[in-house]
Amino acid sequence: MLKQTCVIIGWLFGLQQLCHAEPHNQFALQLSATNFTYSEAMPIKQFMDELQGPPPDAGDIAFTFNRAALDIHWNQFKVSVFQRLDYLLEYSEDTLAVAYADENDTPYPIGTRLTIDLQANHIEAKGFGIGYTFTPIKNLKIIPTVNYLQAEALTDGDLTGYLFTPDGDQIDGSLTLDYAYKEDLLLDREQETVSGQGYAVDIALYWQWRENSSIDLKMNDVISRITWKDVTYTQANAATDNLSFDAQGHLSAASFLFGRAWYRTQHQHLPKKILAQAHYQLSEHQRVSLGHQTLGSYQDVRLGWRGQWQQWTLTAGYRWQAQAFDAQIQHRFASLGITSDSTDWQQAKMLGINFSVSVPL
C-alpha cells in the first residue's frame, strides 16, 4: 500500500513538469470542519434513537460524513492534516420494515415475502493529504490530492436473504451475514482493537470555458483502499429451522452462528462522493448554478445562486431529492454554511454544517 501511495505522489510531481503553473508566492493556514448527515426514510433523530417513533417513509439510504482538517497552502501546494468519520448504510425498504417492527414491538408484515439487503460501510480515520494545482491550459485547473489514512474503526459488509411470516407465530426465511468490524452490532461479540492503513485520492477540476460560463467537478475518494490485517469478522447463516420469535416478539436466531467468527485481512473501499456543477454569470456580482451530487447510491440535483458584495459572498441552494435548502455566508477569511430540510432539527432528515477560517501569512 505504501509503495502504491509513493507511486501516486511521484506521478503528481512528475506531471508538474508537463503543465504550466503560475507561482503566486502565497502561504496560508486554513482550519475547517464539515458535517453532512441524511436519513431518507425518517428524521435523523429517530434513526439515532433506535427507530423509535412513527412508521418510516419510503427510503433506502442513510449516511453521515464528517471531517475536520488543518490545511497549509503554499503556492500551488496544499498539505492537509485531518480526521474523518464516515458511515453509509444502504438497505432495502423491507429490511427497514423488519428493523422498525423489531425495535417498536409492532407485528411483522403477514403473508409477505420480505427481501433483506443491508450494506454497511463505516470508518473512523486520521491522516494527511498532499495536493497540487495544475494549470495545463488557460482557465483550466486540475487539483489531485493523495490522502494517507490511518484507520481505527470499521464496519464493512452485508446482510442478505429473505423472511416470510405466514402468520403471527411462525417465520420462514434464510439470512446470510458477512462483515468485518471493530464492534459487532448484530451478534454482540466483544469489541476488538483494530487498525488499518490505506489511501484515498481526490480530484477537483475548475474550467472557465466561456466568459460567463464555468464548470467544476469534485470527486472525493474516487480511488481508495484500506487494508485491515487480522480484523474481526463474522460469516454466518440462518435458515427456517433456527429462525423464531422470542418471548418479547423479537426476531431470534438461536443458532445463527452456523458459520465462523474469526480474523482475516479485509480490503475496504470507500464510497465515491462526486459533485458536478455548471455555473452561469448573470452579472458582475451574481451567478446561478445547476449541480448533480452522488454519494454512494444517493443522487440529488441542486439549483444554486451566489451573490457578491465587496468582501462578502452569499450562497443559497435547493436540493430536489432531499427537499432541503442550504445557505452559506463567506468573508475573505471565514465562511459558515448550513443545510437542512426542516426548521425543526428534530424532524430534519438532512442536516449539514460547515465552517472554515483562513489565516494568510
mmCIF file of C-alpha atoms in Angstrom:
data_model
loop_
_atom_site.group_PDB
_atom_site.id
_atom_site.type_symbol
_atom_site.label_atom_id
_atom_site.label_comp_id
_atom_site.label_asym_id
_atom_site.label_seq_id
_atom_site.Cartn_x
_atom_site.Cartn_y
_atom_site.Cartn_z
ATOM 1 C CA MET A 1 0.000 0.000 0.000
ATOM 2 C CA LEU A 2 2.832 2.406 0.906
ATOM 3 C CA LYS A 3 4.515 1.645 -2.405
ATOM 4 C CA GLN A 4 1.309 2.470 -4.304
ATOM 5 C CA THR A 5 0.963 5.755 -2.414
ATOM 6 C CA CYS A 6 4.550 6.740 -3.215
ATOM 7 C CA VAL A 7 3.987 5.947 -6.901
ATOM 8 C CA ILE A 8 0.895 8.189 -6.990
ATOM 9 C CA ILE A 9 2.743 11.038 -5.235
ATOM 10 C CA GLY A 10 5.639 10.624 -7.662
ATOM 11 C CA TRP A 11 3.212 10.789 -10.565
ATOM 12 C CA LEU A 12 1.789 14.067 -9.254
ATOM 13 C CA PHE A 13 5.187 15.706 -9.082
ATOM 14 C CA GLY A 14 6.172 14.297 -12.477
ATOM 15 C CA LEU A 15 3.018 15.696 -14.051
ATOM 16 C CA GLN A 16 4.034 19.122 -12.776
ATOM 17 C CA GLN A 17 6.721 19.232 -15.486
ATOM 18 C CA LEU A 18 4.072 18.792 -18.195
ATOM 19 C CA CYS A 19 1.804 21.571 -17.001
ATOM 20 C CA HIS A 20 2.106 25.299 -16.846
ATOM 21 C CA ALA A 21 1.968 26.514 -13.242
ATOM 22 C CA GLU A 22 1.786 30.140 -12.264
ATOM 23 C CA PRO A 23 3.516 30.862 -8.916
ATOM 24 C CA HIS A 24 1.593 33.055 -6.512
ATOM 25 C CA ASN A 25 4.070 33.184 -3.590
ATOM 26 C CA GLN A 26 1.209 32.674 -1.158
ATOM 27 C CA PHE A 27 1.252 30.980 2.216
ATOM 28 C CA ALA A 28 -1.870 30.447 4.349
ATOM 29 C CA LEU A 29 -3.340 28.261 7.068
ATOM 30 C CA GLN A 30 -6.955 27.101 6.977
ATOM 31 C CA LEU A 31 -8.977 25.342 9.655
ATOM 32 C CA SER A 32 -12.215 23.690 8.500
ATOM 33 C CA ALA A 33 -14.898 21.290 9.722
ATOM 34 C CA THR A 34 -17.834 19.742 7.870
ATOM 35 C CA ASN A 35 -20.768 17.526 8.794
ATOM 36 C CA PHE A 36 -23.320 16.201 6.312
ATOM 37 C CA THR A 37 -25.982 13.749 7.540
ATOM 38 C CA TYR A 38 -29.024 12.315 5.782
ATOM 39 C CA SER A 39 -31.686 9.742 6.642
ATOM 40 C CA GLU A 40 -34.082 9.222 3.755
ATOM 41 C CA ALA A 41 -36.812 7.204 5.492
ATOM 42 C CA MET A 42 -37.153 9.021 8.821
ATOM 43 C CA PRO A 43 -35.816 12.007 10.791
ATOM 44 C CA ILE A 44 -32.170 11.743 11.774
ATOM 45 C CA LYS A 45 -33.085 11.922 15.463
ATOM 46 C CA GLN A 46 -35.466 8.953 15.131
ATOM 47 C CA PHE A 47 -32.811 6.980 13.276
ATOM 48 C CA MET A 48 -30.321 7.675 16.072
ATOM 49 C CA ASP A 49 -32.962 6.805 18.722
ATOM 50 C CA GLU A 50 -33.121 3.175 17.523
ATOM 51 C CA LEU A 51 -36.064 3.879 15.144
ATOM 52 C CA GLN A 52 -38.442 4.715 17.981
ATOM 53 C CA GLY A 53 -41.355 6.748 16.590
ATOM 54 C CA PRO A 54 -43.837 6.777 13.710
ATOM 55 C CA PRO A 55 -43.553 4.286 10.809
ATOM 56 C CA PRO A 56 -40.802 5.109 8.278
ATOM 57 C CA ASP A 57 -41.348 6.651 4.874
ATOM 58 C CA ALA A 58 -40.017 5.126 1.676
ATOM 59 C CA GLY A 59 -36.238 5.187 1.542
ATOM 60 C CA ASP A 60 -33.160 3.022 1.233
ATOM 61 C CA ILE A 61 -30.149 5.040 2.414
ATOM 62 C CA ALA A 62 -28.702 6.826 5.434
ATOM 63 C CA PHE A 63 -25.276 8.378 5.844
ATOM 64 C CA THR A 64 -23.108 10.790 7.766
ATOM 65 C CA PHE A 65 -19.800 12.242 6.540
ATOM 66 C CA ASN A 66 -17.697 14.269 8.971
ATOM 67 C CA ARG A 67 -14.263 15.816 8.527
ATOM 68 C CA ALA A 68 -12.067 18.254 10.462
ATOM 69 C CA ALA A 69 -8.854 19.468 8.838
ATOM 70 C CA LEU A 70 -5.930 21.847 9.089
ATOM 71 C CA ASP A 71 -4.692 22.839 5.626
ATOM 72 C CA ILE A 72 -1.426 24.521 4.735
ATOM 73 C CA HIS A 73 -1.473 26.330 1.377
ATOM 74 C CA TRP A 74 1.806 27.257 -0.266
ATOM 75 C CA ASN A 75 1.673 28.473 -3.872
ATOM 76 C CA GLN A 76 0.164 25.530 -5.815
ATOM 77 C CA PHE A 77 0.709 23.025 -2.977
ATOM 78 C CA LYS A 78 -1.708 22.049 -0.240
ATOM 79 C CA VAL A 79 -0.858 19.828 2.734
ATOM 80 C CA SER A 80 -3.713 18.687 4.981
ATOM 81 C CA VAL A 81 -3.873 17.005 8.367
ATOM 82 C CA PHE A 82 -7.355 15.666 9.055
ATOM 83 C CA GLN A 83 -9.668 13.409 10.992
ATOM 84 C CA ARG A 84 -12.798 11.895 9.475
ATOM 85 C CA LEU A 85 -15.779 9.736 10.392
ATOM 86 C CA ASP A 86 -17.931 8.255 7.624
ATOM 87 C CA TYR A 87 -20.947 5.978 7.855
ATOM 88 C CA LEU A 88 -23.015 4.780 4.885
ATOM 89 C CA LEU A 89 -25.979 2.402 5.213
ATOM 90 C CA GLU A 90 -27.804 1.146 2.127
ATOM 91 C CA TYR A 91 -30.792 -1.115 2.678
ATOM 92 C CA SER A 92 -33.994 -2.432 1.133
ATOM 93 C CA GLU A 93 -37.266 -0.987 2.395
ATOM 94 C CA ASP A 94 -38.229 -4.470 3.652
ATOM 95 C CA THR A 95 -35.076 -4.518 5.788
ATOM 96 C CA LEU A 96 -36.082 -1.257 7.426
ATOM 97 C CA ALA A 97 -39.641 -2.565 7.952
ATOM 98 C CA VAL A 98 -38.304 -5.599 9.824
ATOM 99 C CA ALA A 99 -35.921 -3.470 11.918
ATOM 100 C CA TYR A 100 -38.711 -0.989 12.710
ATOM 101 C CA ALA A 101 -41.114 -3.752 13.782
ATOM 102 C CA ASP A 102 -38.446 -5.290 15.994
ATOM 103 C CA GLU A 103 -37.489 -2.015 17.702
ATOM 104 C CA ASN A 104 -41.080 -0.788 18.177
ATOM 105 C CA ASP A 105 -42.698 -4.107 19.178
ATOM 106 C CA THR A 106 -45.136 -3.995 16.278
ATOM 107 C CA PRO A 107 -46.288 -7.002 14.205
ATOM 108 C CA TYR A 108 -44.268 -8.131 11.230
ATOM 109 C CA PRO A 109 -45.985 -7.929 7.824
ATOM 110 C CA ILE A 110 -48.069 -11.095 7.434
ATOM 111 C CA GLY A 111 -48.135 -13.160 4.236
ATOM 112 C CA THR A 112 -45.462 -11.084 2.502
ATOM 113 C CA ARG A 113 -42.007 -12.215 1.417
ATOM 114 C CA LEU A 114 -39.558 -9.613 2.710
ATOM 115 C CA THR A 115 -36.271 -9.064 0.890
ATOM 116 C CA ILE A 116 -33.430 -8.468 3.333
ATOM 117 C CA ASP A 117 -30.487 -6.469 1.993
ATOM 118 C CA LEU A 118 -28.308 -4.344 4.269
ATOM 119 C CA GLN A 119 -24.884 -2.976 3.305
ATOM 120 C CA ALA A 120 -22.720 -1.016 5.732
ATOM 121 C CA ASN A 121 -19.525 0.948 5.106
ATOM 122 C CA HIS A 122 -18.043 2.808 8.073
ATOM 123 C CA ILE A 123 -14.622 4.163 9.016
ATOM 124 C CA GLU A 124 -13.012 6.373 11.617
ATOM 125 C CA ALA A 125 -9.617 7.589 10.450
ATOM 126 C CA LYS A 126 -6.977 10.263 10.690
ATOM 127 C CA GLY A 127 -4.278 11.087 8.177
ATOM 128 C CA PHE A 128 -2.688 13.624 5.900
ATOM 129 C CA GLY A 129 -3.022 14.642 2.262
ATOM 130 C CA ILE A 130 -0.834 16.295 -0.379
ATOM 131 C CA GLY A 131 -2.405 18.186 -3.261
ATOM 132 C CA TYR A 132 -1.131 20.273 -6.159
ATOM 133 C CA THR A 133 -2.872 22.694 -8.525
ATOM 134 C CA PHE A 134 -2.039 22.186 -12.200
ATOM 135 C CA THR A 135 -2.913 24.646 -14.956
ATOM 136 C CA PRO A 136 -2.403 22.666 -18.182
ATOM 137 C CA ILE A 137 -4.178 25.309 -20.284
ATOM 138 C CA LYS A 138 -5.542 28.763 -19.646
ATOM 139 C CA ASN A 139 -8.680 28.855 -17.459
ATOM 140 C CA LEU A 140 -8.392 25.158 -16.519
ATOM 141 C CA LYS A 141 -7.243 23.988 -13.087
ATOM 142 C CA ILE A 142 -6.845 20.372 -12.021
ATOM 143 C CA ILE A 143 -6.184 19.581 -8.361
ATOM 144 C CA PRO A 144 -5.383 15.957 -7.481
ATOM 145 C CA THR A 145 -4.883 15.117 -3.815
ATOM 146 C CA VAL A 146 -3.467 11.900 -2.380
ATOM 147 C CA ASN A 147 -4.514 11.121 1.201
ATOM 148 C CA TYR A 148 -2.901 8.650 3.575
ATOM 149 C CA LEU A 149 -5.357 7.106 6.063
ATOM 150 C CA GLN A 150 -4.644 5.565 9.452
ATOM 151 C CA ALA A 151 -7.994 3.985 10.296
ATOM 152 C CA GLU A 152 -9.142 2.995 13.772
ATOM 153 C CA ALA A 153 -12.669 1.613 13.340
ATOM 154 C CA LEU A 154 -14.697 -0.033 10.606
ATOM 155 C CA THR A 155 -17.884 -1.797 9.646
ATOM 156 C CA ASP A 156 -17.740 -3.297 6.164
ATOM 157 C CA GLY A 157 -20.059 -5.994 4.840
ATOM 158 C CA ASP A 158 -23.655 -7.031 4.236
ATOM 159 C CA LEU A 159 -26.671 -8.970 5.436
ATOM 160 C CA THR A 160 -28.836 -10.555 2.720
ATOM 161 C CA GLY A 161 -31.701 -13.043 2.400
ATOM 162 C CA TYR A 162 -35.468 -13.129 2.890
ATOM 163 C CA LEU A 163 -38.104 -13.543 5.589
ATOM 164 C CA PHE A 164 -41.701 -14.767 5.319
ATOM 165 C CA THR A 165 -44.311 -14.778 8.087
ATOM 166 C CA PRO A 166 -47.351 -16.904 7.131
ATOM 167 C CA ASP A 167 -48.947 -15.953 10.473
ATOM 168 C CA GLY A 168 -48.042 -14.102 13.633
ATOM 169 C CA ASP A 169 -46.377 -17.104 15.295
ATOM 170 C CA GLN A 170 -44.217 -18.635 12.583
ATOM 171 C CA ILE A 171 -41.430 -17.297 10.423
ATOM 172 C CA ASP A 172 -39.640 -18.770 7.438
ATOM 173 C CA GLY A 173 -36.573 -17.468 5.741
ATOM 174 C CA SER A 174 -32.878 -17.546 5.043
ATOM 175 C CA LEU A 175 -30.247 -14.978 6.030
ATOM 176 C CA THR A 176 -26.548 -14.693 5.183
ATOM 177 C CA LEU A 177 -24.189 -12.393 7.073
ATOM 178 C CA ASP A 178 -20.644 -11.488 6.029
ATOM 179 C CA TYR A 179 -18.949 -8.459 7.538
ATOM 180 C CA ALA A 180 -15.806 -7.201 9.251
ATOM 181 C CA TYR A 181 -15.947 -4.804 12.177
ATOM 182 C CA LYS A 182 -14.464 -3.278 15.300
ATOM 183 C CA GLU A 183 -17.743 -3.587 17.209
ATOM 184 C CA ASP A 184 -20.264 -6.308 16.357
ATOM 185 C CA LEU A 185 -23.641 -4.554 16.311
ATOM 186 C CA LEU A 186 -25.623 -7.662 15.327
ATOM 187 C CA LEU A 187 -24.245 -10.524 17.392
ATOM 188 C CA ASP A 188 -22.763 -8.699 20.412
ATOM 189 C CA ARG A 189 -19.227 -10.012 20.116
ATOM 190 C CA GLU A 190 -16.721 -8.328 22.408
ATOM 191 C CA GLN A 191 -15.306 -5.111 20.930
ATOM 192 C CA GLU A 192 -11.831 -5.520 19.454
ATOM 193 C CA THR A 193 -8.862 -3.217 18.813
ATOM 194 C CA VAL A 194 -8.322 -2.920 15.064
ATOM 195 C CA SER A 195 -6.072 -0.867 12.815
ATOM 196 C CA GLY A 196 -5.970 -0.279 9.071
ATOM 197 C CA GLN A 197 -3.824 1.678 6.651
ATOM 198 C CA GLY A 198 -4.713 2.910 3.220
ATOM 199 C CA TYR A 199 -5.115 5.766 0.781
ATOM 200 C CA ALA A 200 -7.815 7.804 -0.911
ATOM 201 C CA VAL A 201 -7.479 10.002 -3.983
ATOM 202 C CA ASP A 202 -9.482 13.204 -4.519
ATOM 203 C CA ILE A 203 -9.626 15.103 -7.807
ATOM 204 C CA ALA A 204 -11.046 18.597 -8.373
ATOM 205 C CA LEU A 205 -11.406 20.379 -11.707
ATOM 206 C CA TYR A 206 -12.326 24.006 -12.470
ATOM 207 C CA TRP A 207 -12.849 25.206 -16.045
ATOM 208 C CA GLN A 208 -13.872 28.711 -17.164
ATOM 209 C CA TRP A 209 -14.941 27.537 -20.608
ATOM 210 C CA ARG A 210 -16.691 30.753 -21.622
ATOM 211 C CA GLU A 211 -16.663 34.320 -20.372
ATOM 212 C CA ASN A 212 -19.911 33.868 -18.430
ATOM 213 C CA SER A 213 -19.890 30.074 -18.005
ATOM 214 C CA SER A 214 -17.818 27.714 -15.880
ATOM 215 C CA ILE A 215 -17.780 24.097 -14.745
ATOM 216 C CA ASP A 216 -16.380 22.458 -11.650
ATOM 217 C CA LEU A 217 -16.089 18.802 -10.709
ATOM 218 C CA LYS A 218 -15.166 17.497 -7.258
ATOM 219 C CA MET A 219 -14.542 13.783 -6.767
ATOM 220 C CA ASN A 220 -13.622 12.594 -3.287
ATOM 221 C CA ASP A 221 -12.437 9.047 -2.580
ATOM 222 C CA VAL A 222 -12.597 8.384 -6.319
ATOM 223 C CA ILE A 223 -9.864 5.764 -5.766
ATOM 224 C CA SER A 224 -9.483 4.277 -2.299
ATOM 225 C CA ARG A 225 -8.349 1.215 -0.421
ATOM 226 C CA ILE A 226 -7.819 0.496 3.280
ATOM 227 C CA THR A 227 -6.141 -2.746 4.294
ATOM 228 C CA TRP A 228 -7.088 -4.242 7.655
ATOM 229 C CA LYS A 229 -4.929 -7.100 8.902
ATOM 230 C CA ASP A 230 -6.310 -9.585 11.442
ATOM 231 C CA VAL A 231 -9.607 -7.715 11.680
ATOM 232 C CA THR A 232 -12.573 -9.401 13.372
ATOM 233 C CA TYR A 233 -15.259 -10.740 11.039
ATOM 234 C CA THR A 234 -18.329 -12.963 11.022
ATOM 235 C CA GLN A 235 -19.666 -15.205 8.285
ATOM 236 C CA ALA A 236 -22.914 -16.900 9.274
ATOM 237 C CA ASN A 237 -26.201 -18.283 8.010
ATOM 238 C CA ALA A 238 -29.674 -18.650 9.493
ATOM 239 C CA ALA A 239 -32.465 -20.675 7.931
ATOM 240 C CA THR A 240 -36.050 -21.685 8.724
ATOM 241 C CA ASP A 241 -35.037 -24.218 11.369
ATOM 242 C CA ASN A 242 -33.241 -21.655 13.551
ATOM 243 C CA LEU A 243 -35.376 -18.548 12.999
ATOM 244 C CA SER A 244 -38.112 -17.818 15.538
ATOM 245 C CA PHE A 245 -39.736 -15.158 17.701
ATOM 246 C CA ASP A 246 -38.653 -14.831 21.326
ATOM 247 C CA ALA A 247 -40.971 -14.208 24.307
ATOM 248 C CA GLN A 248 -40.994 -10.464 23.597
ATOM 249 C CA GLY A 249 -41.920 -10.989 19.950
ATOM 250 C CA HIS A 250 -38.470 -10.068 18.609
ATOM 251 C CA LEU A 251 -36.847 -11.942 15.760
ATOM 252 C CA SER A 252 -34.444 -14.527 17.176
ATOM 253 C CA ALA A 253 -31.818 -16.726 15.526
ATOM 254 C CA ALA A 254 -30.852 -19.093 18.315
ATOM 255 C CA SER A 255 -28.313 -20.957 16.196
ATOM 256 C CA PHE A 256 -27.372 -18.035 13.993
ATOM 257 C CA LEU A 257 -23.643 -18.657 14.294
ATOM 258 C CA PHE A 258 -23.784 -21.512 11.799
ATOM 259 C CA GLY A 259 -20.555 -20.393 10.236
ATOM 260 C CA ARG A 260 -17.436 -18.820 11.645
ATOM 261 C CA ALA A 261 -16.310 -15.728 13.518
ATOM 262 C CA TRP A 262 -12.582 -15.130 13.475
ATOM 263 C CA TYR A 263 -9.906 -12.826 11.976
ATOM 264 C CA ARG A 264 -8.947 -12.032 8.380
ATOM 265 C CA THR A 265 -7.371 -9.446 6.087
ATOM 266 C CA GLN A 266 -10.037 -7.060 4.780
ATOM 267 C CA HIS A 267 -9.659 -4.625 1.872
ATOM 268 C CA GLN A 268 -12.173 -1.818 2.293
ATOM 269 C CA HIS A 269 -13.143 0.611 -0.484
ATOM 270 C CA LEU A 270 -14.815 3.889 0.436
ATOM 271 C CA PRO A 271 -17.934 5.190 -1.346
ATOM 272 C CA LYS A 272 -17.240 7.774 -4.036
ATOM 273 C CA LYS A 273 -18.511 11.300 -3.446
ATOM 274 C CA ILE A 274 -18.975 13.289 -6.650
ATOM 275 C CA LEU A 275 -20.307 16.808 -7.193
ATOM 276 C CA ALA A 276 -20.555 18.253 -10.719
ATOM 277 C CA GLN A 277 -21.751 21.835 -11.220
ATOM 278 C CA ALA A 278 -22.286 24.234 -14.106
ATOM 279 C CA HIS A 279 -22.345 27.992 -13.413
ATOM 280 C CA TYR A 280 -23.662 30.930 -15.406
ATOM 281 C CA GLN A 281 -22.721 34.518 -14.561
ATOM 282 C CA LEU A 282 -25.845 36.697 -14.598
ATOM 283 C CA SER A 283 -23.947 39.888 -13.832
ATOM 284 C CA GLU A 284 -20.704 41.014 -12.323
ATOM 285 C CA HIS A 285 -21.917 40.107 -8.838
ATOM 286 C CA GLN A 286 -24.454 37.280 -9.351
ATOM 287 C CA ARG A 287 -24.437 33.800 -10.819
ATOM 288 C CA VAL A 288 -26.707 30.727 -10.891
ATOM 289 C CA SER A 289 -25.673 27.088 -10.736
ATOM 290 C CA LEU A 290 -27.037 23.645 -11.571
ATOM 291 C CA GLY A 291 -25.356 20.675 -9.916
ATOM 292 C CA HIS A 292 -25.607 16.913 -9.547
ATOM 293 C CA GLN A 293 -24.366 15.132 -6.405
ATOM 294 C CA THR A 294 -23.662 11.431 -5.884
ATOM 295 C CA LEU A 295 -22.883 9.784 -2.531
ATOM 296 C CA GLY A 296 -22.892 6.009 -2.829
ATOM 297 C CA SER A 297 -26.284 5.228 -4.381
ATOM 298 C CA TYR A 298 -27.719 8.613 -3.297
ATOM 299 C CA GLN A 299 -28.183 11.161 -6.062
ATOM 300 C CA ASP A 300 -29.538 14.673 -5.911
ATOM 301 C CA VAL A 301 -29.907 17.742 -8.115
ATOM 302 C CA ARG A 302 -29.141 21.180 -6.716
ATOM 303 C CA LEU A 303 -30.113 24.609 -8.040
ATOM 304 C CA GLY A 304 -27.977 27.380 -6.573
ATOM 305 C CA TRP A 305 -27.423 31.136 -6.556
ATOM 306 C CA ARG A 306 -24.445 33.227 -5.461
ATOM 307 C CA GLY A 307 -24.154 36.958 -4.864
ATOM 308 C CA GLN A 308 -21.110 39.065 -4.018
ATOM 309 C CA TRP A 309 -20.931 42.434 -2.243
ATOM 310 C CA GLN A 310 -17.478 43.815 -1.604
ATOM 311 C CA GLN A 311 -15.695 41.173 0.522
ATOM 312 C CA TRP A 312 -18.886 39.232 1.324
ATOM 313 C CA THR A 313 -20.313 36.280 -0.626
ATOM 314 C CA LEU A 314 -23.745 34.745 -0.020
ATOM 315 C CA THR A 315 -24.631 31.345 -1.491
ATOM 316 C CA ALA A 316 -28.041 29.632 -1.411
ATOM 317 C CA GLY A 317 -29.411 26.448 -2.953
ATOM 318 C CA TYR A 318 -32.206 23.886 -3.068
ATOM 319 C CA ARG A 319 -31.804 20.082 -3.284
ATOM 320 C CA TRP A 320 -34.657 18.298 -5.055
ATOM 321 C CA GLN A 321 -34.256 14.746 -3.726
ATOM 322 C CA ALA A 322 -33.894 15.751 -0.086
ATOM 323 C CA GLN A 323 -36.174 18.810 -0.424
ATOM 324 C CA ALA A 324 -33.563 20.718 1.566
ATOM 325 C CA PHE A 325 -32.254 24.275 1.454
ATOM 326 C CA ASP A 326 -28.673 25.328 2.021
ATOM 327 C CA ALA A 327 -27.075 28.712 2.643
ATOM 328 C CA GLN A 328 -23.536 29.905 3.208
ATOM 329 C CA ILE A 329 -22.020 33.253 4.060
ATOM 330 C CA GLN A 330 -18.374 33.822 3.314
ATOM 331 C CA HIS A 331 -15.917 36.584 4.097
ATOM 332 C CA ARG A 332 -12.397 36.860 2.842
ATOM 333 C CA PHE A 333 -11.036 34.881 5.787
ATOM 334 C CA ALA A 334 -14.020 32.838 7.057
ATOM 335 C CA SER A 335 -17.168 31.027 5.953
ATOM 336 C CA LEU A 336 -20.183 29.394 7.609
ATOM 337 C CA GLY A 337 -22.799 27.232 5.907
ATOM 338 C CA ILE A 338 -25.838 25.171 6.884
ATOM 339 C CA THR A 339 -28.109 22.665 5.111
ATOM 340 C CA SER A 340 -31.491 21.425 6.334
ATOM 341 C CA ASP A 341 -34.882 20.280 5.119
ATOM 342 C CA SER A 342 -36.732 21.468 8.240
ATOM 343 C CA THR A 343 -36.701 24.394 10.646
ATOM 344 C CA ASP A 344 -37.261 21.839 13.443
ATOM 345 C CA TRP A 345 -33.993 19.934 13.843
ATOM 346 C CA GLN A 346 -35.801 17.011 15.497
ATOM 347 C CA GLN A 347 -37.779 16.471 12.274
ATOM 348 C CA ALA A 348 -34.923 17.062 9.853
ATOM 349 C CA LYS A 349 -33.909 14.239 7.533
ATOM 350 C CA MET A 350 -30.933 16.198 6.203
ATOM 351 C CA LEU A 351 -28.596 18.310 8.328
ATOM 352 C CA GLY A 352 -25.279 19.776 7.364
ATOM 353 C CA ILE A 353 -22.951 22.407 8.724
ATOM 354 C CA ASN A 354 -19.562 23.594 7.596
ATOM 355 C CA PHE A 355 -17.187 26.357 8.602
ATOM 356 C CA SER A 356 -13.668 27.437 7.800
ATOM 357 C CA VAL A 357 -11.201 30.067 8.966
ATOM 358 C CA SER A 358 -8.204 31.128 6.866
ATOM 359 C CA VAL A 359 -5.112 32.959 8.038
ATOM 360 C CA PRO A 360 -2.828 34.300 5.292
ATOM 361 C CA LEU A 361 0.844 34.569 6.243
#
